Short mmCIF file of C-alpha atoms in Angstrom, two decimals:
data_model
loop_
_atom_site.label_atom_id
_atom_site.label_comp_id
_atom_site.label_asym_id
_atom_site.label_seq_id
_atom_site.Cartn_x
_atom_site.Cartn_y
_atom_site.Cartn_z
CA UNK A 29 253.98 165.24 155.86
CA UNK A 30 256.18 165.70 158.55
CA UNK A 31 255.51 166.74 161.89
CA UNK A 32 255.84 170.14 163.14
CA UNK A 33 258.61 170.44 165.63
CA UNK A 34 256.62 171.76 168.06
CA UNK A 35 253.78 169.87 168.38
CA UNK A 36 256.73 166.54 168.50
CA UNK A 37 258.24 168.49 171.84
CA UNK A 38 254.90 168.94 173.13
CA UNK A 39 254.69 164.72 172.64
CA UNK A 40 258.16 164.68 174.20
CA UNK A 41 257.06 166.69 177.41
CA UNK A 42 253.69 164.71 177.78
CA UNK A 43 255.50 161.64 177.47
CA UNK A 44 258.01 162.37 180.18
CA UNK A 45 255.95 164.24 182.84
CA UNK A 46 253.30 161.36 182.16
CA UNK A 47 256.25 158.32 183.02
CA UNK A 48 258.86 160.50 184.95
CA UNK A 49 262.37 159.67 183.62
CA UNK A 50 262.14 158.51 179.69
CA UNK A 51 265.37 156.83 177.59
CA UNK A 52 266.21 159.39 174.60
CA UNK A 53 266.37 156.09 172.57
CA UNK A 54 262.74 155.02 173.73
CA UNK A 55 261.29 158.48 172.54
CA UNK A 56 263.13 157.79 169.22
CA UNK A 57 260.86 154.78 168.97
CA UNK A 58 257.71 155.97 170.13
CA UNK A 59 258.03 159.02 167.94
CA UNK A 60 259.06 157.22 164.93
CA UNK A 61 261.47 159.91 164.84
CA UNK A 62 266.20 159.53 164.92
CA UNK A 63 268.14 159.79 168.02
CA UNK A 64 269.92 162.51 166.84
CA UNK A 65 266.77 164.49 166.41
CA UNK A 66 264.85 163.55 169.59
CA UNK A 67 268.43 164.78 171.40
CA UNK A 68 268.64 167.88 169.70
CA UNK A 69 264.94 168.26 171.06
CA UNK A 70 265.61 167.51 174.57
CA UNK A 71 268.74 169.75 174.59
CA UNK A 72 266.33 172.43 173.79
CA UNK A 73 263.50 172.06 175.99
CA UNK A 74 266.29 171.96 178.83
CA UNK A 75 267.66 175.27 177.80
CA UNK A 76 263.83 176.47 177.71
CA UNK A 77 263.70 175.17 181.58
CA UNK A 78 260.96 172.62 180.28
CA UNK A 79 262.86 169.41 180.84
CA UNK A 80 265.96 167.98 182.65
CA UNK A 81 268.40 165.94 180.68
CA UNK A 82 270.27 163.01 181.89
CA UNK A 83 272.95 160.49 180.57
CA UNK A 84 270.63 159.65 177.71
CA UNK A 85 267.46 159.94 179.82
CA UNK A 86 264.92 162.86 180.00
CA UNK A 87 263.27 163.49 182.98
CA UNK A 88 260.66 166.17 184.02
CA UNK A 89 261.55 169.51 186.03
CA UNK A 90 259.90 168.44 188.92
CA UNK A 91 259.47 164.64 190.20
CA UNK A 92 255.18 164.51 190.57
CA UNK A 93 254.63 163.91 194.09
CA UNK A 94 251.02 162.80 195.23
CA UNK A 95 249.66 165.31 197.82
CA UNK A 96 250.45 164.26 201.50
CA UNK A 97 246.59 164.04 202.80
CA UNK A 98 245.91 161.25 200.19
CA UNK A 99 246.80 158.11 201.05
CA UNK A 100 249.01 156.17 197.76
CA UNK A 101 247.52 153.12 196.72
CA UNK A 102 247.92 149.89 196.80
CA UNK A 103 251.22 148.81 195.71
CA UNK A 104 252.83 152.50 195.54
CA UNK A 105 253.44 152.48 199.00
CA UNK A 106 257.32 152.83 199.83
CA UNK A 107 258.49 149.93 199.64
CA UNK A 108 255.98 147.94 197.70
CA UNK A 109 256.60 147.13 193.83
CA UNK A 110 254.04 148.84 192.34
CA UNK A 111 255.17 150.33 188.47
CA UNK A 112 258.55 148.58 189.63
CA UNK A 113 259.94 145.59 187.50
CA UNK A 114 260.58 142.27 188.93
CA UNK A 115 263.75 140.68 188.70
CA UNK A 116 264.06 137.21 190.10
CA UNK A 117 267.79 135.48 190.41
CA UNK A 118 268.95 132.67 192.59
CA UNK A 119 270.92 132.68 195.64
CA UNK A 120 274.72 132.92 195.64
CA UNK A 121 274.61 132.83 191.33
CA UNK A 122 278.24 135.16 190.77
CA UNK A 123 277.35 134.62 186.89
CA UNK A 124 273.91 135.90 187.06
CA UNK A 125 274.72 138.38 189.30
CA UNK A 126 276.96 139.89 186.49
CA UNK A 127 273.41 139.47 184.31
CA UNK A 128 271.71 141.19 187.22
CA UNK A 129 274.06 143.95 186.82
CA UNK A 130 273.17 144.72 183.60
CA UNK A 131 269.54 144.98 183.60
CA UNK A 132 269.95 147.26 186.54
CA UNK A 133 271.95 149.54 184.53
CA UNK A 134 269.45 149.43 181.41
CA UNK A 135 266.29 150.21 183.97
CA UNK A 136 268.04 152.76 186.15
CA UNK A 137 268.81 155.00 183.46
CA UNK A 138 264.97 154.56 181.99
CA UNK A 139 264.19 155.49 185.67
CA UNK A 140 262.11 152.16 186.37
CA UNK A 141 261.81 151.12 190.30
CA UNK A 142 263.09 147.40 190.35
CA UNK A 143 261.85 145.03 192.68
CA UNK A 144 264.91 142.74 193.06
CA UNK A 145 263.99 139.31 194.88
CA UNK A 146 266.62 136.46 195.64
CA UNK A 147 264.92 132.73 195.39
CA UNK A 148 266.48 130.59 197.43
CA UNK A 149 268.12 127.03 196.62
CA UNK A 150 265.50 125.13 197.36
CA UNK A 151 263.24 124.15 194.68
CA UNK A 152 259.66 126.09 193.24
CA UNK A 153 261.50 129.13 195.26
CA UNK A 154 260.81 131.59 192.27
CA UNK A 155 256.89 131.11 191.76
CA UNK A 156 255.94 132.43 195.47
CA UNK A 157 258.14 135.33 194.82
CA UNK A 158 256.73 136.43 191.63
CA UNK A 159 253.39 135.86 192.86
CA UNK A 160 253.91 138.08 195.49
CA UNK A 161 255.59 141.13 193.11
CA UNK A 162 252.84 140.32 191.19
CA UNK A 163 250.51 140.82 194.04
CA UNK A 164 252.75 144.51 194.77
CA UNK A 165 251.94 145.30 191.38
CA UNK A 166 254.83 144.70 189.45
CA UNK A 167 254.33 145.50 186.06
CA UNK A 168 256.98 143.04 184.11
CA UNK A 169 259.24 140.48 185.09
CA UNK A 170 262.99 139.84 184.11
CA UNK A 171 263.73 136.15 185.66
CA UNK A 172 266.39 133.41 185.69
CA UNK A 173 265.14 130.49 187.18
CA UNK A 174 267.48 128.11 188.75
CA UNK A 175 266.31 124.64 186.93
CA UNK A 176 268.49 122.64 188.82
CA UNK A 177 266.91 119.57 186.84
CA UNK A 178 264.98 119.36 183.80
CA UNK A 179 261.57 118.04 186.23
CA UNK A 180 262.11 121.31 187.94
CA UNK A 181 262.13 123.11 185.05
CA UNK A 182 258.85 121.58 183.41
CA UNK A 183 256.75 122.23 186.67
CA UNK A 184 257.70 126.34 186.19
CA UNK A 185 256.31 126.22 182.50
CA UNK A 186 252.76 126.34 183.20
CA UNK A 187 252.76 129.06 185.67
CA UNK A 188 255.07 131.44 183.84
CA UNK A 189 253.56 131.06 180.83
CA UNK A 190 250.36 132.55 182.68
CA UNK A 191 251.63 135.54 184.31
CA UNK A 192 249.71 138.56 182.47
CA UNK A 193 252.58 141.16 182.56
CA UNK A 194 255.42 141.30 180.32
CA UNK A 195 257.97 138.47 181.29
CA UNK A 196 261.78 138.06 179.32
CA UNK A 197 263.58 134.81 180.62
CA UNK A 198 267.49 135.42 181.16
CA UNK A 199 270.15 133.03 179.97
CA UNK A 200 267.47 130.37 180.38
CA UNK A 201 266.15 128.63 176.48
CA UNK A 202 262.94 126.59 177.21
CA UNK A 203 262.62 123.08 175.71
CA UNK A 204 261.17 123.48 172.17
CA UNK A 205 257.20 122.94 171.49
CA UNK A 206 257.15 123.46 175.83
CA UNK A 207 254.50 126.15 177.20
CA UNK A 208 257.58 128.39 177.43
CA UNK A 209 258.63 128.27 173.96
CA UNK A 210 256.71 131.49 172.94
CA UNK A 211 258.08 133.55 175.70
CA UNK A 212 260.44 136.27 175.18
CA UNK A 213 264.29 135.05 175.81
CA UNK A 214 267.91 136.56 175.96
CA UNK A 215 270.63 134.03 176.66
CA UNK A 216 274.18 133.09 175.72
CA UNK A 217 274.45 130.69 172.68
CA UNK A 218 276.70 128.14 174.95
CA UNK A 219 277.09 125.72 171.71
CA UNK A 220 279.10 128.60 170.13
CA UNK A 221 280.98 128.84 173.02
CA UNK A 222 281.94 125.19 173.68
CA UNK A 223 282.68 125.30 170.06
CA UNK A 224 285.36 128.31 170.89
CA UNK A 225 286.94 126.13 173.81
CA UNK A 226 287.44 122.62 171.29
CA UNK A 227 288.44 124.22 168.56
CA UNK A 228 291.14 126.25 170.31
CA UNK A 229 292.48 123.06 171.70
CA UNK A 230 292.30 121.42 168.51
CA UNK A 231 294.36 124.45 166.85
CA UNK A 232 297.03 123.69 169.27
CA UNK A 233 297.08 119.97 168.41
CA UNK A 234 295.31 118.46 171.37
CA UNK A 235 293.26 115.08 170.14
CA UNK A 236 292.55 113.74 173.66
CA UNK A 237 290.13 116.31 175.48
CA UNK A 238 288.00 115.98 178.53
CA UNK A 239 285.23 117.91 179.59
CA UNK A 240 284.89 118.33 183.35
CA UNK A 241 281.35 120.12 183.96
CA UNK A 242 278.27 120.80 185.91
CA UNK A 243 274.95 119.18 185.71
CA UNK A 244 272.73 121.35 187.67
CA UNK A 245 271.93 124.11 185.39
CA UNK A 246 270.38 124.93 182.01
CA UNK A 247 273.83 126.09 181.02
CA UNK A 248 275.72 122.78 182.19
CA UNK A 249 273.24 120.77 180.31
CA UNK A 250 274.21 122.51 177.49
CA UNK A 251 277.84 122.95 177.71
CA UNK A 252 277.70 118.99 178.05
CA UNK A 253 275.30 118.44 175.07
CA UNK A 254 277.19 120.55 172.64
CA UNK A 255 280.34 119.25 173.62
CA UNK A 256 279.16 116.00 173.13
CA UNK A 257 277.91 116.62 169.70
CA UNK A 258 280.80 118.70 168.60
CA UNK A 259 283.86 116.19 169.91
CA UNK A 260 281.80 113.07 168.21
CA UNK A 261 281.91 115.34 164.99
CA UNK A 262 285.46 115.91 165.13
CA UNK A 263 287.51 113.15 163.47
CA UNK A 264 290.87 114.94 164.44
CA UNK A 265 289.44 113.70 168.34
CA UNK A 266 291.09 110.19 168.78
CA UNK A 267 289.28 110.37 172.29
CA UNK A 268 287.22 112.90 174.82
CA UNK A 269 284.93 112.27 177.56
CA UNK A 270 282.47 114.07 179.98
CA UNK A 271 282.63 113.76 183.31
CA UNK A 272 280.98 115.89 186.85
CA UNK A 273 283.36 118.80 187.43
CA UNK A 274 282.71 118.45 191.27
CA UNK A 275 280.43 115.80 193.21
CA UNK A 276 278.24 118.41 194.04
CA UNK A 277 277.48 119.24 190.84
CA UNK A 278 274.89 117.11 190.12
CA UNK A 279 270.71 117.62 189.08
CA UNK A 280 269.51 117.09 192.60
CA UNK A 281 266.98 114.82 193.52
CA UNK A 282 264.22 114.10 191.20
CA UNK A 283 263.22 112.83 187.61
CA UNK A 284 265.86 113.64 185.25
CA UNK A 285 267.53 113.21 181.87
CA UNK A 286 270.99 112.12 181.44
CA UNK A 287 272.85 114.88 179.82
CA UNK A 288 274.89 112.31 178.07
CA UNK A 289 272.23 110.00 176.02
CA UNK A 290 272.42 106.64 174.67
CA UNK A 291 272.49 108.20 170.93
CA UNK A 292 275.22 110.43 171.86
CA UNK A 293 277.84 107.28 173.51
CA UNK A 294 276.74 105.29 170.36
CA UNK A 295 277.94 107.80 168.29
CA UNK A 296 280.77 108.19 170.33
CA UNK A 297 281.95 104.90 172.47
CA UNK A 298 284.66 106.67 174.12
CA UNK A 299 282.32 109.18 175.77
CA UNK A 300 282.13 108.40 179.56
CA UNK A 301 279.62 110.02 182.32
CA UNK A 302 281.31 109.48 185.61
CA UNK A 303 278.82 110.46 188.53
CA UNK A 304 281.18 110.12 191.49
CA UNK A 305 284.09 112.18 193.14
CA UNK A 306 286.70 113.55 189.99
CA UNK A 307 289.89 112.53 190.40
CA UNK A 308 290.99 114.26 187.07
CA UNK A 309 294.64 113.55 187.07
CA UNK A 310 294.06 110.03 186.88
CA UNK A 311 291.41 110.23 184.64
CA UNK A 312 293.66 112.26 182.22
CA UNK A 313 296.62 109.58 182.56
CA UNK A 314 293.95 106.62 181.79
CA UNK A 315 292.84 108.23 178.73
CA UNK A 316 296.03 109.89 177.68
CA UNK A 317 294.11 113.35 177.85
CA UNK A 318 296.23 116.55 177.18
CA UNK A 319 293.57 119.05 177.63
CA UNK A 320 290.50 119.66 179.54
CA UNK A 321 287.58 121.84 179.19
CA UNK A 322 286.28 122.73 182.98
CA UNK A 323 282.61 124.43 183.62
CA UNK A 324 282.48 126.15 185.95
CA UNK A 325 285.14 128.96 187.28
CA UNK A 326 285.27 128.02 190.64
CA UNK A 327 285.46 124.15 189.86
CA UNK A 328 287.78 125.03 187.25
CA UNK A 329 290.24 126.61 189.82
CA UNK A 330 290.18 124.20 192.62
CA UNK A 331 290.82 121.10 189.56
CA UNK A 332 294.06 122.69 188.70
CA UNK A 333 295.20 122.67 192.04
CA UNK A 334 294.34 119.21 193.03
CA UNK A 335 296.17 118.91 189.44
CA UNK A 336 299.08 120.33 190.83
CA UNK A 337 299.37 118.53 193.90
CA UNK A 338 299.35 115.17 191.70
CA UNK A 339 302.27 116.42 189.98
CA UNK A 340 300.36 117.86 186.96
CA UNK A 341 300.96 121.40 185.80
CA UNK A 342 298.72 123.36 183.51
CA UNK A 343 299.85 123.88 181.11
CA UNK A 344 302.81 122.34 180.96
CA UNK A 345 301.25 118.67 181.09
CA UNK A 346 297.43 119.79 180.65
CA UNK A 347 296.03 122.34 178.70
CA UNK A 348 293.52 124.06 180.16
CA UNK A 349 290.12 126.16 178.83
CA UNK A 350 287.44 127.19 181.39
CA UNK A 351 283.84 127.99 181.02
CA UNK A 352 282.03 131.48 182.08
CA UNK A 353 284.95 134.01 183.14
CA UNK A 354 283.81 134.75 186.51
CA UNK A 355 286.53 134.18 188.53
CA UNK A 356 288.88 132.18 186.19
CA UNK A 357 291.49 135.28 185.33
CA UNK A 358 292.14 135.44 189.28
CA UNK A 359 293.70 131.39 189.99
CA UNK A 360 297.71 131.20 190.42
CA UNK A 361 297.61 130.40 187.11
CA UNK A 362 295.57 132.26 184.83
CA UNK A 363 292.74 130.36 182.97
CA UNK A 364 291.91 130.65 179.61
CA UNK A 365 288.50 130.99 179.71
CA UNK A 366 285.19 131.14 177.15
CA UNK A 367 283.39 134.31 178.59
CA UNK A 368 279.74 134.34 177.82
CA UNK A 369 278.51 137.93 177.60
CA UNK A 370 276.68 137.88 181.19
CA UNK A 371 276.10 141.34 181.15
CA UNK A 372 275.15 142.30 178.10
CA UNK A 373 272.63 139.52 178.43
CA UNK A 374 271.16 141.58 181.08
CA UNK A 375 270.86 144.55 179.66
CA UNK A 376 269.92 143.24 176.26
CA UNK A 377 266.85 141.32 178.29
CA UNK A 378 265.69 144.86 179.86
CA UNK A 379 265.50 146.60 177.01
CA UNK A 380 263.63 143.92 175.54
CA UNK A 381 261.34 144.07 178.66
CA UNK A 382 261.42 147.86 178.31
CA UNK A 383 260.25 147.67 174.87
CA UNK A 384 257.28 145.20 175.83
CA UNK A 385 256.10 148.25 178.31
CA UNK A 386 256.83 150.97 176.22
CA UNK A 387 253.25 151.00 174.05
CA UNK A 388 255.15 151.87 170.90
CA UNK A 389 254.30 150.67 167.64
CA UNK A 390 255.52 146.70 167.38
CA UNK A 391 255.76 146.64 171.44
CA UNK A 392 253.12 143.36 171.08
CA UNK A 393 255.25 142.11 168.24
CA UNK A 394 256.23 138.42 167.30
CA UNK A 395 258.06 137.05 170.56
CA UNK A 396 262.10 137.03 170.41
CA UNK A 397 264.41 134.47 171.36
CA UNK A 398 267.97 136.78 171.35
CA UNK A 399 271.20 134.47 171.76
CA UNK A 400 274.31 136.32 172.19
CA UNK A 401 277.79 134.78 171.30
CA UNK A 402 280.43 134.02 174.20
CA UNK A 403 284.05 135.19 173.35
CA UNK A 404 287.37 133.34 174.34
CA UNK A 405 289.73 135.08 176.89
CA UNK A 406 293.19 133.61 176.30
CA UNK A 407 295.66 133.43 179.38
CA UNK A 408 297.84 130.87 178.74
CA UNK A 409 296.34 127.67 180.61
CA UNK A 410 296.06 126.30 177.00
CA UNK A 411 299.92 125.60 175.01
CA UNK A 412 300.20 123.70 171.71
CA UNK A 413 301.06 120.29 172.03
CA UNK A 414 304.84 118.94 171.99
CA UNK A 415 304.89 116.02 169.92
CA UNK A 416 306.49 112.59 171.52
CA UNK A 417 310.67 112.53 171.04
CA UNK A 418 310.86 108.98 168.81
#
């Protein structure tokens, strides 16, 4: 039997002047009800003075204000993070920033305070902060550890796994069968994109490729990994080989695992794991390299021009594909680039985090692990190969 309209606009307005500003999309849900029919409703109770509508938000007629003799409480003071959601990103991060971006977007038009808190490079920098949201009385968390190592990243799985509010990891995959493996997660699937950046090489007839990365992230760990697998699967490779993008590109001090392993360079002798200063011009002369995948942007940029001042130009002599699309469109010459989608990561992990809050039906679900696929950006950097006069 369906429900009177009514009585489902009544649920609208208790709904909103309960929570304050409420995405059209979010009432759909709740109300087991279409879009198209919880807009029509909202357009209504606006023209009946009952509501205000926004860009896909509704939002009561008049903000609820507590009364000025009563003190707020704890954690609703201004300033403090109480009702607010926690979003934790590290210092000086341009490609999570871009993630940050989008969850802002997603929460600011549901009208949800965020509590935005920078950890600093040093490591265990995100657990005080949380704590202390936590403390404010944050009621979720949208986070993005650093995890400059993998030892760094198994000392955060107990205590996240324990936080008691709704928590949605960003661009970050937890080891499988680890504490973390049941927690909700939103990242980039970086094998698909590393598959993007070989395969367009390959297409233009490159058979020598190196891979210049980072190794002080979850996503350099596996940008190296999956190129690994994929070039050693390849038989149209005759060689490739990773190497450190930049000398200070490496874990950090502590226990770690090479991102390289003994399996992998069985599989595939030629592979190489050079841990000091890149001098990639001579590197691509001793292997006979014509191409070059380089994580990240910024590395990427300054390797072409110490390219360039060895005498090598991309692409006439090197071909050129860079990982993550920050900054890679802006160099002298033009990167293609494998763009992961860093914002809609962002926004897809708020709405997650959104739904986890909302109380609808399924809210408590089975936990999601949502990958996203990178796209490729072409710029020219890469050019098909010229084949040897004889």
């Amino acid at each position: 039997m369906r429900e009177p309209v009514e009585l489902r606009r009544q649920r609208i307005l208790s709904v909103v002047e309960s929570r304050g500003a409420v995405k059209v999309s979010m009432l759909a849900a709740e109300l087991d009800v279409s879009v198209v029919t919880i807009r029509r409703d909202v357009e209504e109770l606006t023209r009946a003075g009952r509501l205000r509508r926004g860009h896909g938000v509704a939002r009561p007629v008049r903000e609820a204000q507590p009364p000025a003799a009563v003190p707020a409480p704890r954690g609703e003071e201004p300033g403090g993070d109480g009702g607010a959601v926690a979003l934790v990103v590290p210092e000086r991060h341009s490609y999570l920033y871009e993630t940050l971006h989008g969850a802002r977007t997603v929460l600011e038009e549901s009208g949800i305070r965020i509590a935005l808190h920078i950890a600093p490079q040093s490591a265990g920098a995100e657990r005080p902060l949380v704590e202390r949201a936590l403390a404010d009385g944050a009621r979720g968390l949208l986070i993005a550890p650093r995890w400059r190592n993998t030892r760094s990243e198994e000392l955060d799985y107990g205590w996240l796994a324990d936080l008691g509010v709704p928590t949605v990891l960003m661009e970050r995959r937890p080891r499988p069968g680890s504490a973390l493996h049941a927690l909700d997660s939103v990242c980039s699937d970086h094998w698909y994109g590393t598959h993007l950046a070989v395969e367009h090489l390959v297409s233009l007839g490159h058979r020598r490729i190196v891979l210049a990365a980072r190794d002080d992230s979850p996503t350099a760990r596996s940008i190296r990994a999956a190129f690994t697998e994929i070039a050693a699967a390849r038989p149209e490779l005759e060689d490739w080989s990773v190497v450190l993008s930049s000398p200070q590109a490496v874990p950090g001090p502590g226990p770690d695992s090479p991102a390289v392993g003994a399996a992998a360079a069985e599989a595939a002798p030629s592979a190489t794991e050079d841990c000091t200063a890149l001098d990639l011009a001579a590197l691509l002369r001793e292997r006979g390299a014509t191409a070059a995948v380089l994580h990240g942007d910024v590395d990427a940029l300054m390797l072409v021009q110490r390219l360039a001042e060895s005498g090598v130009e991309v692409p006439r002599d090197c071909s050129v594909v860079a990982y993550d699309d920050v900054v890679a469109a802006l160099g002298s010459t033009p990167l293609t680039a494998v763009a992961p989608p860093k914002a809609e990561i962002g926004r897809a992990a708020a709405e997650l985090l959104l739904h986890r809050l909302s109380g609808a039906v399924g809210a408590s679900g089975p936990v999601r692990r949502t990958e996203l696929l990178p796209t490729l950006k072409v710029r020219g950097s890469a050019q098909a190969l010229t084949p040897p006069i004889e």
